[in-house]
Amino acid sequence: MQVICVEKEKLSKIIEAAKLYYLLDYNQHDIAKVLGVSRPTVSRLLQAAKSEGIVQITIKDPMENVESLAEALERKFGLKKAIVVSVPQYEGTIIKTFLGEAAAGYLHEIVADGDIIGVTWGTTIYHAAVELKQKAVNNVNVVQLKGGVSHSETNTYASEILYLFGKAFNTAPHYLPLPAIVDHPVVKQAMEADRHIKRILDLGKQANIALFTIGPVKEESLLFQLGYFSESDLDSLYGRAAGDICSRFFDRDGNICNESLNDRTLGIELEELKKKEHSILVAGGQNKVEGIHGALKGHYANVLVTDHFTAQFLLDKVDQE
């Protein structure tokens, strides 16, 4: 009977020491005072708490989690590489900052002599451009993959992006001085017939590296505010389009939504992105999940840079299908 009482008392002290140390952040000196024992005894009590399974320590490594998410994305979408970044908050600006840094790091790693890098515009790509570090490479070309916007009060960062890419890789960038979308296919054909424009468009096709993002389908998006779209265009996009890459809109399966609109769009065709050695999609956030999913189903990217929340949403969508 006395033995049982002694054992109960010892167990009680082990549990009390463990609670004070692991839950209340007491140090061993303070625990010794509370329990009326020596400091070495406290150390033995805490060791006993672990060895008896009273305290079980689990270390959650966020790097391990993002690596497993990246591997799952590569496997389920047939990607060459997925880079998943852990973000502290699921908020647009924060996500773009973290993704920009990751994309810049990946580019610095892969860019080599003689590469042709095609880039698009937008705040996500701008964040990548800002984070680029200079790399001593030769004969690299940087080219704009899609037309810009000339009458917007919102900054698309097109010129800044090209300048920063050119600076990082020691080259003069090639600008595409055209609107993203024109009113009629004939206008587009006339523009593409110009030999200077054709040279830049051809350089975009030859690019072995392409860096782009997803545009969400919503009224407040830049392209929707600029008056490019007719009522019939809008009708064909709302409810059908999952997103756009290079101002070319596609559905949840990655198919072009509106062929007539596509015929008025200037810049690289989505089919060309499938041919790139590194076709890098940089995107994350709740309003881009559908677009990223559609782009991956359409096989427009073989490299994805995204955040861990979006990565999980994408994997959940695959499981639901």
mmCIF file of C-alpha atoms in Angstrom:
data_model
loop_
_atom_site.group_PDB
_atom_site.id
_atom_site.type_symbol
_atom_site.label_atom_id
_atom_site.label_comp_id
_atom_site.label_asym_id
_atom_site.label_seq_id
_atom_site.Cartn_x
_atom_site.Cartn_y
_atom_site.Cartn_z
ATOM 1 C CA MET A 1 0.000 0.000 0.000
ATOM 2 C CA GLN A 2 2.812 2.352 0.934
ATOM 3 C CA VAL A 3 4.624 1.514 -2.324
ATOM 4 C CA ILE A 4 1.521 2.486 -4.330
ATOM 5 C CA CYS A 5 1.279 5.811 -2.471
ATOM 6 C CA VAL A 6 4.953 6.543 -3.191
ATOM 7 C CA GLU A 7 4.440 5.738 -6.879
ATOM 8 C CA LYS A 8 1.351 7.981 -7.056
ATOM 9 C CA GLU A 9 3.243 10.819 -5.393
ATOM 10 C CA LYS A 10 6.150 10.450 -7.837
ATOM 11 C CA LEU A 11 3.786 10.358 -10.811
ATOM 12 C CA SER A 12 2.003 13.444 -9.519
ATOM 13 C CA LYS A 13 5.330 15.302 -9.279
ATOM 14 C CA ILE A 14 6.330 14.213 -12.795
ATOM 15 C CA ILE A 15 3.045 15.524 -14.215
ATOM 16 C CA GLU A 16 3.234 18.747 -12.220
ATOM 17 C CA ALA A 17 6.833 19.382 -13.294
ATOM 18 C CA ALA A 18 5.876 18.694 -16.936
ATOM 19 C CA LYS A 19 2.911 21.103 -16.832
ATOM 20 C CA LEU A 20 4.980 23.860 -15.248
ATOM 21 C CA TYR A 21 7.815 23.417 -17.743
ATOM 22 C CA TYR A 22 6.003 22.746 -21.030
ATOM 23 C CA LEU A 23 2.706 24.610 -20.556
ATOM 24 C CA LEU A 24 3.569 27.505 -18.255
ATOM 25 C CA ASP A 25 7.179 28.098 -19.366
ATOM 26 C CA TYR A 26 8.644 27.835 -15.861
ATOM 27 C CA ASN A 27 12.403 27.241 -15.778
ATOM 28 C CA GLN A 28 13.855 24.320 -13.809
ATOM 29 C CA HIS A 29 15.046 26.521 -10.956
ATOM 30 C CA ASP A 30 11.508 27.893 -10.378
ATOM 31 C CA ILE A 31 9.956 24.415 -10.636
ATOM 32 C CA ALA A 32 12.365 23.188 -7.922
ATOM 33 C CA LYS A 33 11.103 25.941 -5.618
ATOM 34 C CA VAL A 34 7.419 25.164 -6.305
ATOM 35 C CA LEU A 35 7.827 21.405 -5.784
ATOM 36 C CA GLY A 36 10.330 21.701 -2.902
ATOM 37 C CA VAL A 37 12.931 19.534 -4.624
ATOM 38 C CA SER A 38 16.437 20.049 -5.982
ATOM 39 C CA ARG A 39 17.112 21.223 -9.539
ATOM 40 C CA PRO A 40 18.696 17.886 -10.566
ATOM 41 C CA THR A 41 15.506 16.175 -9.338
ATOM 42 C CA VAL A 42 13.434 18.457 -11.626
ATOM 43 C CA SER A 43 15.651 17.441 -14.528
ATOM 44 C CA ARG A 44 15.057 13.756 -13.727
ATOM 45 C CA LEU A 45 11.290 14.339 -13.420
ATOM 46 C CA LEU A 46 11.161 15.984 -16.872
ATOM 47 C CA GLN A 47 13.219 13.182 -18.363
ATOM 48 C CA ALA A 48 10.845 10.650 -16.819
ATOM 49 C CA ALA A 49 7.870 12.555 -18.312
ATOM 50 C CA LYS A 50 9.325 11.986 -21.787
ATOM 51 C CA SER A 51 10.471 8.403 -21.267
ATOM 52 C CA GLU A 52 7.097 7.371 -19.781
ATOM 53 C CA GLY A 53 5.207 8.966 -22.686
ATOM 54 C CA ILE A 54 3.512 11.561 -20.466
ATOM 55 C CA VAL A 55 5.099 14.263 -22.624
ATOM 56 C CA GLN A 56 5.299 13.647 -26.364
ATOM 57 C CA ILE A 57 7.189 16.209 -28.414
ATOM 58 C CA THR A 58 6.249 16.734 -32.070
ATOM 59 C CA ILE A 59 8.262 19.073 -34.268
ATOM 60 C CA LYS A 60 6.282 20.510 -37.179
ATOM 61 C CA ASP A 61 8.738 21.572 -39.833
ATOM 62 C CA PRO A 62 7.037 24.020 -42.271
ATOM 63 C CA MET A 63 9.758 23.264 -44.824
ATOM 64 C CA GLU A 64 8.848 19.583 -44.712
ATOM 65 C CA ASN A 65 5.198 20.456 -45.357
ATOM 66 C CA VAL A 66 5.883 22.703 -48.372
ATOM 67 C CA GLU A 67 8.213 20.081 -49.823
ATOM 68 C CA SER A 68 5.520 17.401 -49.586
ATOM 69 C CA LEU A 69 2.999 19.792 -51.178
ATOM 70 C CA ALA A 70 5.463 20.540 -53.984
ATOM 71 C CA GLU A 71 6.034 16.824 -54.627
ATOM 72 C CA ALA A 72 2.275 16.198 -54.721
ATOM 73 C CA LEU A 73 1.763 19.044 -57.229
ATOM 74 C CA GLU A 74 4.540 17.734 -59.458
ATOM 75 C CA ARG A 75 3.067 14.256 -59.381
ATOM 76 C CA LYS A 76 -0.597 15.170 -59.906
ATOM 77 C CA PHE A 77 -0.094 17.842 -62.585
ATOM 78 C CA GLY A 78 2.955 16.361 -64.327
ATOM 79 C CA LEU A 79 5.149 19.369 -63.537
ATOM 80 C CA LYS A 80 8.893 19.581 -64.045
ATOM 81 C CA LYS A 81 9.108 21.521 -60.795
ATOM 82 C CA ALA A 82 6.813 23.016 -58.165
ATOM 83 C CA ILE A 83 8.021 25.590 -55.667
ATOM 84 C CA VAL A 84 5.674 26.030 -52.693
ATOM 85 C CA VAL A 85 6.281 28.956 -50.372
ATOM 86 C CA SER A 86 5.001 29.143 -46.810
ATOM 87 C CA VAL A 87 3.255 32.516 -46.319
ATOM 88 C CA PRO A 88 2.251 34.011 -42.947
ATOM 89 C CA GLN A 89 -1.110 35.280 -44.196
ATOM 90 C CA TYR A 90 -3.409 34.502 -47.130
ATOM 91 C CA GLU A 91 -3.450 38.063 -48.423
ATOM 92 C CA GLY A 92 -2.681 39.271 -51.946
ATOM 93 C CA THR A 93 0.226 41.658 -51.399
ATOM 94 C CA ILE A 94 1.952 39.347 -48.912
ATOM 95 C CA ILE A 95 1.602 36.378 -51.268
ATOM 96 C CA LYS A 96 3.023 38.322 -54.230
ATOM 97 C CA THR A 97 6.021 39.443 -52.175
ATOM 98 C CA PHE A 98 6.888 35.884 -51.113
ATOM 99 C CA LEU A 99 6.249 34.392 -54.567
ATOM 100 C CA GLY A 100 8.291 37.123 -56.235
ATOM 101 C CA GLU A 101 11.295 36.286 -54.075
ATOM 102 C CA ALA A 102 10.969 32.553 -54.787
ATOM 103 C CA ALA A 103 10.561 33.070 -58.551
ATOM 104 C CA ALA A 104 13.583 35.389 -58.657
ATOM 105 C CA GLY A 105 15.678 32.799 -56.817
ATOM 106 C CA TYR A 106 14.639 30.059 -59.252
ATOM 107 C CA LEU A 107 15.444 32.236 -62.278
ATOM 108 C CA HIS A 108 18.854 33.126 -60.871
ATOM 109 C CA GLU A 109 19.498 29.402 -60.561
ATOM 110 C CA ILE A 110 18.484 28.365 -64.096
ATOM 111 C CA VAL A 111 19.400 31.280 -66.405
ATOM 112 C CA ALA A 112 22.497 30.507 -68.474
ATOM 113 C CA ASP A 113 24.435 31.940 -71.414
ATOM 114 C CA GLY A 114 22.376 32.266 -74.593
ATOM 115 C CA ASP A 115 18.964 31.957 -72.922
ATOM 116 C CA ILE A 116 15.959 33.916 -74.163
ATOM 117 C CA ILE A 117 13.633 34.985 -71.343
ATOM 118 C CA GLY A 118 10.058 35.973 -72.157
ATOM 119 C CA VAL A 119 8.187 37.958 -69.495
ATOM 120 C CA THR A 120 4.714 39.402 -69.045
ATOM 121 C CA TRP A 121 3.586 42.347 -66.916
ATOM 122 C CA GLY A 122 1.624 42.759 -63.682
ATOM 123 C CA THR A 123 2.296 43.197 -59.976
ATOM 124 C CA THR A 124 3.234 39.538 -59.337
ATOM 125 C CA ILE A 125 5.941 39.576 -62.020
ATOM 126 C CA TYR A 126 7.078 43.014 -60.817
ATOM 127 C CA HIS A 127 7.729 41.547 -57.359
ATOM 128 C CA ALA A 128 9.908 38.905 -59.010
ATOM 129 C CA ALA A 129 11.765 41.524 -61.057
ATOM 130 C CA VAL A 130 12.528 43.618 -57.969
ATOM 131 C CA GLU A 131 14.045 40.591 -56.204
ATOM 132 C CA LEU A 132 16.328 39.571 -59.097
ATOM 133 C CA LYS A 133 20.039 39.525 -58.341
ATOM 134 C CA GLN A 134 22.581 40.213 -61.055
ATOM 135 C CA LYS A 135 24.105 37.168 -62.702
ATOM 136 C CA ALA A 136 27.207 37.144 -64.888
ATOM 137 C CA VAL A 137 25.774 35.617 -68.072
ATOM 138 C CA ASN A 138 26.422 36.352 -71.755
ATOM 139 C CA ASN A 139 24.171 36.698 -74.786
ATOM 140 C CA VAL A 140 20.913 36.543 -72.821
ATOM 141 C CA ASN A 141 17.848 38.160 -74.383
ATOM 142 C CA VAL A 142 14.799 39.457 -72.512
ATOM 143 C CA VAL A 143 11.575 39.977 -74.460
ATOM 144 C CA GLN A 144 8.039 41.132 -73.658
ATOM 145 C CA LEU A 145 5.562 38.328 -74.377
ATOM 146 C CA LYS A 146 2.331 40.289 -74.634
ATOM 147 C CA GLY A 147 1.114 43.742 -75.560
ATOM 148 C CA GLY A 148 0.628 46.395 -72.911
ATOM 149 C CA VAL A 149 -1.982 48.996 -72.083
ATOM 150 C CA SER A 150 -1.534 52.609 -73.062
ATOM 151 C CA HIS A 151 -4.528 54.283 -71.415
ATOM 152 C CA SER A 152 -4.588 52.918 -67.888
ATOM 153 C CA GLU A 153 -4.257 54.836 -64.644
ATOM 154 C CA THR A 154 -3.142 51.586 -62.981
ATOM 155 C CA ASN A 155 0.553 50.793 -63.303
ATOM 156 C CA THR A 156 1.187 47.475 -65.065
ATOM 157 C CA TYR A 157 4.950 47.777 -64.413
ATOM 158 C CA ALA A 158 5.693 46.581 -67.975
ATOM 159 C CA SER A 159 8.645 48.911 -68.595
ATOM 160 C CA GLU A 160 10.026 48.511 -65.043
ATOM 161 C CA ILE A 161 9.908 44.710 -65.296
ATOM 162 C CA LEU A 162 11.801 44.637 -68.586
ATOM 163 C CA TYR A 163 14.371 47.151 -67.322
ATOM 164 C CA LEU A 164 15.013 45.128 -64.130
ATOM 165 C CA PHE A 165 15.284 41.846 -66.043
ATOM 166 C CA GLY A 166 17.685 43.432 -68.506
ATOM 167 C CA LYS A 167 19.784 44.828 -65.658
ATOM 168 C CA ALA A 168 19.910 41.471 -63.833
ATOM 169 C CA PHE A 169 21.055 39.533 -66.899
ATOM 170 C CA ASN A 170 23.236 42.182 -68.532
ATOM 171 C CA THR A 171 21.146 42.791 -71.648
ATOM 172 C CA ALA A 172 19.014 45.419 -73.402
ATOM 173 C CA PRO A 173 15.383 44.171 -73.253
ATOM 174 C CA HIS A 174 13.046 43.983 -76.241
ATOM 175 C CA TYR A 175 9.772 45.856 -75.711
ATOM 176 C CA LEU A 176 6.516 45.018 -77.509
ATOM 177 C CA PRO A 177 5.012 48.478 -78.147
ATOM 178 C CA LEU A 178 1.469 47.292 -78.840
ATOM 179 C CA PRO A 179 -1.877 47.143 -77.033
ATOM 180 C CA ALA A 180 -2.798 43.772 -75.531
ATOM 181 C CA ILE A 181 -6.096 43.605 -77.437
ATOM 182 C CA VAL A 182 -7.287 45.469 -80.542
ATOM 183 C CA ASP A 183 -10.776 46.052 -81.991
ATOM 184 C CA HIS A 184 -10.471 43.837 -85.058
ATOM 185 C CA PRO A 185 -8.355 40.898 -86.260
ATOM 186 C CA VAL A 186 -7.399 42.894 -89.368
ATOM 187 C CA VAL A 187 -5.765 45.528 -87.128
ATOM 188 C CA LYS A 188 -3.816 42.775 -85.380
ATOM 189 C CA GLN A 189 -2.698 41.286 -88.694
ATOM 190 C CA ALA A 190 -1.473 44.669 -89.912
ATOM 191 C CA MET A 191 0.536 45.201 -86.725
ATOM 192 C CA GLU A 192 2.067 41.726 -86.854
ATOM 193 C CA ALA A 193 3.088 42.269 -90.473
ATOM 194 C CA ASP A 194 5.497 45.041 -89.454
ATOM 195 C CA ARG A 195 8.994 43.510 -89.649
ATOM 196 C CA HIS A 196 10.170 45.076 -86.357
ATOM 197 C CA ILE A 197 7.104 43.810 -84.499
ATOM 198 C CA LYS A 198 7.426 40.402 -86.159
ATOM 199 C CA ARG A 199 11.043 40.153 -84.986
ATOM 200 C CA ILE A 200 9.996 40.736 -81.349
ATOM 201 C CA LEU A 201 7.065 38.303 -81.588
ATOM 202 C CA ASP A 202 9.366 35.668 -83.113
ATOM 203 C CA LEU A 203 11.863 36.217 -80.297
ATOM 204 C CA GLY A 204 9.042 35.508 -77.840
ATOM 205 C CA LYS A 205 8.319 32.231 -79.636
ATOM 206 C CA GLN A 206 12.004 31.293 -79.511
ATOM 207 C CA ALA A 207 12.276 32.003 -75.757
ATOM 208 C CA ASN A 208 13.271 28.885 -73.833
ATOM 209 C CA ILE A 209 12.175 30.498 -70.536
ATOM 210 C CA ALA A 210 8.755 32.126 -70.055
ATOM 211 C CA LEU A 211 7.640 33.812 -66.837
ATOM 212 C CA PHE A 212 3.965 34.693 -66.451
ATOM 213 C CA THR A 213 1.081 34.923 -64.006
ATOM 214 C CA ILE A 214 -2.687 34.417 -63.975
ATOM 215 C CA GLY A 215 -5.242 37.192 -64.287
ATOM 216 C CA PRO A 216 -8.516 36.547 -62.399
ATOM 217 C CA VAL A 217 -11.885 37.001 -64.109
ATOM 218 C CA LYS A 218 -13.549 39.836 -62.213
ATOM 219 C CA GLU A 219 -14.909 43.286 -63.020
ATOM 220 C CA GLU A 220 -12.219 45.139 -61.058
ATOM 221 C CA SER A 221 -9.392 43.463 -63.011
ATOM 222 C CA LEU A 222 -7.420 45.839 -65.200
ATOM 223 C CA LEU A 223 -8.332 44.356 -68.589
ATOM 224 C CA PHE A 224 -12.038 44.527 -67.720
ATOM 225 C CA GLN A 225 -11.816 48.225 -66.866
ATOM 226 C CA LEU A 226 -10.135 49.355 -70.073
ATOM 227 C CA GLY A 227 -13.027 48.973 -72.502
ATOM 228 C CA TYR A 228 -11.400 46.235 -74.573
ATOM 229 C CA PHE A 229 -14.422 43.959 -74.297
ATOM 230 C CA SER A 230 -17.803 44.142 -75.998
ATOM 231 C CA GLU A 231 -20.957 42.946 -74.238
ATOM 232 C CA SER A 232 -20.769 39.646 -76.082
ATOM 233 C CA ASP A 233 -17.117 39.280 -75.026
ATOM 234 C CA LEU A 234 -18.075 39.787 -71.390
ATOM 235 C CA ASP A 235 -20.961 37.331 -71.684
ATOM 236 C CA SER A 236 -18.568 34.694 -73.025
ATOM 237 C CA LEU A 237 -16.097 35.247 -70.167
ATOM 238 C CA TYR A 238 -18.234 35.603 -67.036
ATOM 239 C CA GLY A 239 -19.149 32.193 -65.707
ATOM 240 C CA ARG A 240 -16.978 30.386 -68.256
ATOM 241 C CA ALA A 241 -13.436 31.738 -68.021
ATOM 242 C CA ALA A 242 -11.219 30.558 -65.172
ATOM 243 C CA GLY A 243 -8.507 33.130 -65.831
ATOM 244 C CA ASP A 244 -6.151 34.565 -68.399
ATOM 245 C CA ILE A 245 -2.492 34.192 -69.294
ATOM 246 C CA CYS A 246 -1.045 36.889 -71.546
ATOM 247 C CA SER A 247 -4.596 38.288 -71.952
ATOM 248 C CA ARG A 248 -5.800 35.003 -73.450
ATOM 249 C CA PHE A 249 -8.792 33.623 -71.542
ATOM 250 C CA PHE A 250 -9.318 29.924 -70.890
ATOM 251 C CA ASP A 251 -11.896 27.802 -69.062
ATOM 252 C CA ARG A 252 -11.517 25.352 -66.154
ATOM 253 C CA ASP A 253 -10.108 22.704 -68.507
ATOM 254 C CA GLY A 254 -7.609 25.091 -70.066
ATOM 255 C CA ASN A 255 -9.492 25.604 -73.353
ATOM 256 C CA ILE A 256 -9.728 29.042 -74.981
ATOM 257 C CA CYS A 257 -13.097 30.604 -74.080
ATOM 258 C CA ASN A 258 -13.631 33.091 -76.881
ATOM 259 C CA GLU A 259 -11.885 32.476 -80.203
ATOM 260 C CA SER A 260 -12.886 35.836 -81.704
ATOM 261 C CA LEU A 261 -11.380 37.674 -78.697
ATOM 262 C CA ASN A 262 -8.304 35.479 -78.922
ATOM 263 C CA ASP A 263 -7.936 36.485 -82.595
ATOM 264 C CA ARG A 264 -7.747 40.154 -81.493
ATOM 265 C CA THR A 265 -5.116 39.542 -78.801
ATOM 266 C CA LEU A 266 -1.495 40.458 -79.454
ATOM 267 C CA GLY A 267 1.389 38.479 -78.040
ATOM 268 C CA ILE A 268 2.363 34.888 -77.503
ATOM 269 C CA GLU A 269 -0.192 32.124 -78.088
ATOM 270 C CA LEU A 270 -0.889 29.782 -75.169
ATOM 271 C CA GLU A 271 0.102 26.790 -77.311
ATOM 272 C CA GLU A 272 3.603 28.273 -77.586
ATOM 273 C CA LEU A 273 4.004 28.154 -73.799
ATOM 274 C CA LYS A 274 3.727 24.359 -73.905
ATOM 275 C CA LYS A 275 6.930 24.196 -75.966
ATOM 276 C CA LYS A 276 9.143 26.098 -73.521
ATOM 277 C CA GLU A 277 11.967 24.418 -71.637
ATOM 278 C CA HIS A 278 10.909 26.398 -68.564
ATOM 279 C CA SER A 279 7.314 27.631 -68.686
ATOM 280 C CA ILE A 280 7.015 29.260 -65.250
ATOM 281 C CA LEU A 281 3.659 30.192 -63.747
ATOM 282 C CA VAL A 282 3.934 32.440 -60.678
ATOM 283 C CA ALA A 283 0.575 32.847 -58.938
ATOM 284 C CA GLY A 284 -1.257 32.405 -55.660
ATOM 285 C CA GLY A 285 -4.269 33.611 -53.709
ATOM 286 C CA GLN A 286 -7.915 32.656 -53.380
ATOM 287 C CA ASN A 287 -9.106 34.453 -56.534
ATOM 288 C CA LYS A 288 -6.490 32.708 -58.695
ATOM 289 C CA VAL A 289 -7.057 29.077 -57.699
ATOM 290 C CA GLU A 290 -9.504 28.404 -60.577
ATOM 291 C CA GLY A 291 -7.177 30.041 -63.088
ATOM 292 C CA ILE A 292 -4.084 28.170 -61.898
ATOM 293 C CA HIS A 293 -6.017 24.897 -61.962
ATOM 294 C CA GLY A 294 -7.221 25.564 -65.520
ATOM 295 C CA ALA A 295 -3.721 26.554 -66.659
ATOM 296 C CA LEU A 296 -2.220 23.361 -65.220
ATOM 297 C CA LYS A 297 -4.948 21.227 -66.804
ATOM 298 C CA GLY A 298 -4.175 22.973 -70.110
ATOM 299 C CA HIS A 299 -0.449 22.172 -69.607
ATOM 300 C CA TYR A 300 0.582 25.788 -70.185
ATOM 301 C CA ALA A 301 3.138 25.641 -67.365
ATOM 302 C CA ASN A 302 5.720 23.036 -66.462
ATOM 303 C CA VAL A 303 6.952 24.992 -63.421
ATOM 304 C CA LEU A 304 4.643 26.406 -60.725
ATOM 305 C CA VAL A 305 5.573 28.892 -58.004
ATOM 306 C CA THR A 306 2.735 29.252 -55.487
ATOM 307 C CA ASP A 307 1.928 29.561 -51.774
ATOM 308 C CA HIS A 308 1.116 26.684 -49.424
ATOM 309 C CA PHE A 309 -2.582 27.636 -49.032
ATOM 310 C CA THR A 310 -3.136 27.689 -52.800
ATOM 311 C CA ALA A 311 -1.141 24.471 -53.211
ATOM 312 C CA GLN A 312 -3.493 22.696 -50.805
ATOM 313 C CA PHE A 313 -6.586 24.105 -52.561
ATOM 314 C CA LEU A 314 -5.259 22.840 -55.910
ATOM 315 C CA LEU A 315 -4.612 19.357 -54.524
ATOM 316 C CA ASP A 316 -8.078 19.300 -52.932
ATOM 317 C CA LYS A 317 -9.607 20.158 -56.323
ATOM 318 C CA VAL A 318 -7.796 17.218 -57.917
ATOM 319 C CA ASP A 319 -9.080 14.895 -55.183
ATOM 320 C CA GLN A 320 -12.648 16.175 -55.674
ATOM 321 C CA GLU A 321 -12.445 15.426 -59.403
#
